[in-house]
Structure formats: structure tokens, C-alpha cells
PDB file of C-alpha atoms in Angstrom:
ATOM      1  CA  MET A   1     -14.572 -35.188-108.540  1.00  0.00           C
ATOM      2  CA  ALA A   2     -16.584 -32.772-110.656  1.00  0.00           C
ATOM      3  CA  ASP A   3     -19.771 -31.244-109.303  1.00  0.00           C
ATOM      4  CA  LYS A   4     -22.064 -31.042-112.347  1.00  0.00           C
ATOM      5  CA  SER A   5     -24.401 -28.699-110.466  1.00  0.00           C
ATOM      6  CA  LYS A   6     -21.659 -26.007-110.430  1.00  0.00           C
ATOM      7  CA  VAL A   7     -22.995 -23.833-113.229  1.00  0.00           C
ATOM      8  CA  PHE A   8     -22.333 -20.481-111.522  1.00  0.00           C
ATOM      9  CA  VAL A   9     -18.659 -20.287-110.528  1.00  0.00           C
ATOM     10  CA  TYR A  10     -16.552 -17.344-109.351  1.00  0.00           C
ATOM     11  CA  PRO A  11     -12.730 -17.483-109.436  1.00  0.00           C
ATOM     12  CA  LYS A  12     -12.665 -17.285-105.624  1.00  0.00           C
ATOM     13  CA  ASP A  13     -14.708 -20.520-105.488  1.00  0.00           C
ATOM     14  CA  VAL A  14     -11.998 -22.715-107.025  1.00  0.00           C
ATOM     15  CA  SER A  15      -8.375 -23.441-106.301  1.00  0.00           C
ATOM     16  CA  ALA A  16      -6.019 -21.563-108.602  1.00  0.00           C
ATOM     17  CA  PHE A  17      -2.795 -22.368-110.392  1.00  0.00           C
ATOM     18  CA  GLY A  18      -0.249 -19.902-109.010  1.00  0.00           C
ATOM     19  CA  PHE A  19       2.965 -18.904-110.821  1.00  0.00           C
ATOM     20  CA  ASP A  20       5.656 -16.247-110.569  1.00  0.00           C
ATOM     21  CA  TRP A  21       3.853 -14.420-113.404  1.00  0.00           C
ATOM     22  CA  GLY A  22       0.282 -14.583-112.015  1.00  0.00           C
ATOM     23  CA  LYS A  23      -2.496 -17.100-111.588  1.00  0.00           C
ATOM     24  CA  LEU A  24      -5.140 -19.103-113.465  1.00  0.00           C
ATOM     25  CA  SER A  25      -8.474 -19.940-111.829  1.00  0.00           C
ATOM     26  CA  LEU A  26     -10.253 -22.649-113.849  1.00  0.00           C
ATOM     27  CA  THR A  27     -13.973 -21.965-113.491  1.00  0.00           C
ATOM     28  CA  VAL A  28     -15.073 -24.333-116.250  1.00  0.00           C
ATOM     29  CA  ALA A  29     -13.348 -27.695-116.659  1.00  0.00           C
ATOM     30  CA  PRO A  30     -14.029 -31.418-116.573  1.00  0.00           C
ATOM     31  CA  GLU A  31     -12.686 -31.583-113.001  1.00  0.00           C
ATOM     32  CA  VAL A  32     -14.673 -28.513-111.845  1.00  0.00           C
ATOM     33  CA  ASN A  33     -18.150 -29.014-113.292  1.00  0.00           C
ATOM     34  CA  GLY A  34     -17.926 -31.786-115.867  1.00  0.00           C
ATOM     35  CA  ALA A  35     -17.496 -29.583-118.961  1.00  0.00           C
ATOM     36  CA  ALA A  36     -16.839 -32.050-121.759  1.00  0.00           C
ATOM     37  CA  ARG A  37     -15.579 -30.103-124.773  1.00  0.00           C
ATOM     38  CA  PHE A  38     -13.674 -27.127-123.379  1.00  0.00           C
ATOM     39  CA  SER A  39     -12.225 -25.563-120.261  1.00  0.00           C
ATOM     40  CA  GLY A  40     -11.723 -21.989-119.238  1.00  0.00           C
ATOM     41  CA  GLY A  41     -11.014 -19.568-116.499  1.00  0.00           C
ATOM     42  CA  VAL A  42      -9.690 -16.261-115.300  1.00  0.00           C
ATOM     43  CA  VAL A  43      -6.030 -15.277-115.601  1.00  0.00           C
ATOM     44  CA  ASP A  44      -4.658 -12.504-113.386  1.00  0.00           C
ATOM     45  CA  LEU A  45      -1.379 -10.830-114.423  1.00  0.00           C
ATOM     46  CA  PRO A  46       0.248  -8.229-112.147  1.00  0.00           C
ATOM     47  CA  PRO A  47       1.854  -5.167-113.789  1.00  0.00           C
ATOM     48  CA  GLY A  48       5.007  -6.088-115.694  1.00  0.00           C
ATOM     49  CA  LYS A  49       4.249  -9.818-115.569  1.00  0.00           C
ATOM     50  CA  GLY A  50       3.141 -12.271-118.219  1.00  0.00           C
ATOM     51  CA  HIS A  51       3.446 -15.792-119.466  1.00  0.00           C
ATOM     52  CA  THR A  52       6.266 -16.627-121.829  1.00  0.00           C
ATOM     53  CA  ARG A  53       6.031 -18.153-125.300  1.00  0.00           C
ATOM     54  CA  HIS A  54       4.269 -21.514-125.159  1.00  0.00           C
ATOM     55  CA  ASN A  55       1.671 -23.539-127.009  1.00  0.00           C
ATOM     56  CA  HIS A  56      -1.098 -26.039-126.316  1.00  0.00           C
ATOM     57  CA  PRO A  57      -0.575 -29.002-128.673  1.00  0.00           C
ATOM     58  CA  GLY A  58      -3.838 -30.076-130.283  1.00  0.00           C
ATOM     59  CA  ALA A  59      -5.898 -27.260-128.754  1.00  0.00           C
ATOM     60  CA  GLU A  60      -7.206 -23.855-129.776  1.00  0.00           C
ATOM     61  CA  GLU A  61      -7.429 -20.994-127.295  1.00  0.00           C
ATOM     62  CA  ILE A  62      -9.525 -17.863-126.962  1.00  0.00           C
ATOM     63  CA  ILE A  63      -8.207 -15.027-124.800  1.00  0.00           C
ATOM     64  CA  PHE A  64     -10.574 -12.203-123.857  1.00  0.00           C
ATOM     65  CA  VAL A  65      -9.142  -9.113-122.153  1.00  0.00           C
ATOM     66  CA  ILE A  66     -11.406  -8.127-119.266  1.00  0.00           C
ATOM     67  CA  SER A  67      -9.227  -5.344-117.866  1.00  0.00           C
ATOM     68  CA  GLY A  68      -5.759  -3.905-118.128  1.00  0.00           C
ATOM     69  CA  ASN A  69      -3.454  -3.379-121.074  1.00  0.00           C
ATOM     70  CA  GLY A  70      -0.770  -5.527-122.545  1.00  0.00           C
ATOM     71  CA  GLU A  71       1.119  -6.930-125.452  1.00  0.00           C
ATOM     72  CA  GLN A  72      -0.078 -10.153-127.060  1.00  0.00           C
ATOM     73  CA  MET A  73       2.033 -12.303-129.355  1.00  0.00           C
ATOM     74  CA  VAL A  74       0.601 -15.048-131.572  1.00  0.00           C
ATOM     75  CA  GLU A  75       2.862 -16.698-134.121  1.00  0.00           C
ATOM     76  CA  ASP A  76       1.651 -16.912-137.711  1.00  0.00           C
ATOM     77  CA  GLU A  77       1.569 -20.151-139.739  1.00  0.00           C
ATOM     78  CA  SER A  78       5.274 -19.761-140.547  1.00  0.00           C
ATOM     79  CA  GLY A  79       6.282 -19.317-136.906  1.00  0.00           C
ATOM     80  CA  ASN A  80       6.847 -15.564-137.137  1.00  0.00           C
ATOM     81  CA  PRO A  81       5.733 -13.609-134.064  1.00  0.00           C
ATOM     82  CA  VAL A  82       2.839 -11.196-134.628  1.00  0.00           C
ATOM     83  CA  VAL A  83       2.570  -8.711-131.746  1.00  0.00           C
ATOM     84  CA  ALA A  84      -0.291  -6.342-130.936  1.00  0.00           C
ATOM     85  CA  LYS A  85      -1.233  -4.020-128.102  1.00  0.00           C
ATOM     86  CA  VAL A  86      -4.419  -5.289-126.449  1.00  0.00           C
ATOM     87  CA  GLY A  87      -6.861  -3.868-123.929  1.00  0.00           C
ATOM     88  CA  PRO A  88     -10.335  -4.344-122.468  1.00  0.00           C
ATOM     89  CA  GLY A  89     -12.783  -5.909-124.903  1.00  0.00           C
ATOM     90  CA  CYS A  90     -10.165  -7.431-127.217  1.00  0.00           C
ATOM     91  CA  THR A  91     -10.609 -11.083-128.182  1.00  0.00           C
ATOM     92  CA  ILE A  92      -7.508 -12.987-129.249  1.00  0.00           C
ATOM     93  CA  TYR A  93      -7.811 -16.236-131.196  1.00  0.00           C
ATOM     94  CA  VAL A  94      -4.888 -18.638-130.868  1.00  0.00           C
ATOM     95  CA  PRO A  95      -5.104 -21.328-133.580  1.00  0.00           C
ATOM     96  CA  GLU A  96      -4.464 -24.963-132.711  1.00  0.00           C
ATOM     97  CA  SER A  97      -0.940 -25.621-131.382  1.00  0.00           C
ATOM     98  CA  ARG A  98       0.188 -22.042-132.159  1.00  0.00           C
ATOM     99  CA  PHE A  99       2.846 -20.446-129.936  1.00  0.00           C
ATOM    100  CA  HIS A 100       1.779 -17.305-128.068  1.00  0.00           C
ATOM    101  CA  SER A 101       2.608 -15.098-125.060  1.00  0.00           C
ATOM    102  CA  THR A 102       0.991 -12.296-123.056  1.00  0.00           C
ATOM    103  CA  LEU A 103       2.639  -9.449-121.137  1.00  0.00           C
ATOM    104  CA  ASN A 104       0.928  -6.897-118.903  1.00  0.00           C
ATOM    105  CA  THR A 105       2.510  -3.609-120.036  1.00  0.00           C
ATOM    106  CA  GLY A 106       0.269  -1.406-117.902  1.00  0.00           C
ATOM    107  CA  ASP A 107       0.558  -0.152-114.347  1.00  0.00           C
ATOM    108  CA  GLN A 108      -2.627  -1.920-113.219  1.00  0.00           C
ATOM    109  CA  PRO A 109      -3.444  -5.645-112.968  1.00  0.00           C
ATOM    110  CA  MET A 110      -4.506  -7.297-116.220  1.00  0.00           C
ATOM    111  CA  GLN A 111      -7.349  -9.802-116.164  1.00  0.00           C
ATOM    112  CA  LEU A 112      -8.163 -12.223-118.968  1.00  0.00           C
ATOM    113  CA  PHE A 113     -10.730 -14.929-119.575  1.00  0.00           C
ATOM    114  CA  VAL A 114      -9.282 -17.891-121.467  1.00  0.00           C
ATOM    115  CA  VAL A 115     -10.965 -20.856-123.144  1.00  0.00           C
ATOM    116  CA  TYR A 116      -9.210 -24.033-124.282  1.00  0.00           C
ATOM    117  CA  SER A 117     -10.765 -26.476-126.723  1.00  0.00           C
ATOM    118  CA  PRO A 118     -10.561 -29.334-126.187  1.00  0.00           C
ATOM    119  CA  ALA A 119     -10.097 -29.217-122.427  1.00  0.00           C
ATOM    120  CA  GLY A 120      -6.877 -30.443-120.903  1.00  0.00           C
ATOM    121  CA  PRO A 121      -3.853 -28.520-122.194  1.00  0.00           C
ATOM    122  CA  GLU A 122      -3.937 -26.192-119.209  1.00  0.00           C
ATOM    123  CA  LEU A 123      -3.256 -29.139-116.881  1.00  0.00           C
ATOM    124  CA  VAL A 124       0.353 -29.387-118.109  1.00  0.00           C
ATOM    125  CA  LEU A 125       0.906 -26.054-116.333  1.00  0.00           C
ATOM    126  CA  ARG A 126       1.064 -28.115-113.129  1.00  0.00           C
ATOM    127  CA  ASP A 127       4.446 -29.417-114.332  1.00  0.00           C
ATOM    128  CA  LEU A 128       6.079 -25.971-114.431  1.00  0.00           C
ATOM    129  CA  PRO A 129       8.770 -25.408-111.775  1.00  0.00           C
ATOM    130  CA  ASP A 130       7.072 -22.324-110.284  1.00  0.00           C
ATOM    131  CA  PHE A 131       3.595 -23.950-110.048  1.00  0.00           C
ATOM    132  CA  LYS A 132       1.780 -23.854-106.738  1.00  0.00           C
ATOM    133  CA  LEU A 133      -1.839 -24.772-106.039  1.00  0.00           C
ATOM    134  CA  LEU A 134      -3.595 -21.882-104.305  1.00  0.00           C
ATOM    135  CA  PRO A 135      -6.638 -22.796-102.186  1.00  0.00           C
ATOM    136  CA  ALA A 136     -10.107 -21.465-102.967  1.00  0.00           C
ATOM    137  CA  GLN A 137     -10.792 -18.177-101.177  1.00  0.00           C
ATOM    138  CA  ARG A 138     -14.489 -18.797-100.451  1.00  0.00           C
TER     139      ARG A 138
END
């Protein structure tokens, strides 16, 4: 059940979605603090790791690079991959239902903040074969 008083949330305070390629800690979501129109959280990608091409049907996404360097792909309206090198301070807009992928090409961890609107598409990640729920670190 969501705790609507949770307005200050650190990634260590919530359980995380763990994968072979990294982890996602949802710090804003209906199930975390009752956010109604979007969800978001911190993604950690070890060097050489990333998430493969996927989309979020019916949702837009914002990806903000906090630290590290990588390669971001967002398909254009025709489905052609557009790839760019990204680093700290870069904001990536992923239009509704658009396929995209991120790869950490650096030798340091890459950290992102992601926002999904509307909330919910990130929950399908629980169906991936390498998914594991990591407990909060508190």
C-alpha cells in the first residue's frame, strides 16, 4: 500500500527491480507514494551493461543522465534507430510507445533518472526472465 506521506525518497529506501543489466529503484510511483500521473526512479547500469531495445506502449519516457557515459538509441517515427553519445546532464525524450535502448559505454557506473507518463509501464519489467526484487537497503 502506498504511503502518501513519502515525499522525500532515496533509492535505498525502496525495493529495487534487479536485472542482469542493472537495477531500477522506483522512488515515485502509485505503489510507493500515491503518485497519480507518472512514475519514476533511478536506474543504475554497470560498465558495459544496458537495457536492450524495448518500448512502453501508451507511455512517454524522460531519461536524465546523472552520471556516467553511454550510447542512447531512440527510434524515429519510421522505426529507424537514432543513436547518440550521452553523458551527465543530458535529457532524453522518448515519445509515446517509441522503441529505445541504453548502453553504458564508459568504465564507471552510469546512473539515470527516468520518468514514465502515465505510470505503469515499468511494472511489466517484473515479467522479464532475469527479474529479481531486491530489498530496500535502509
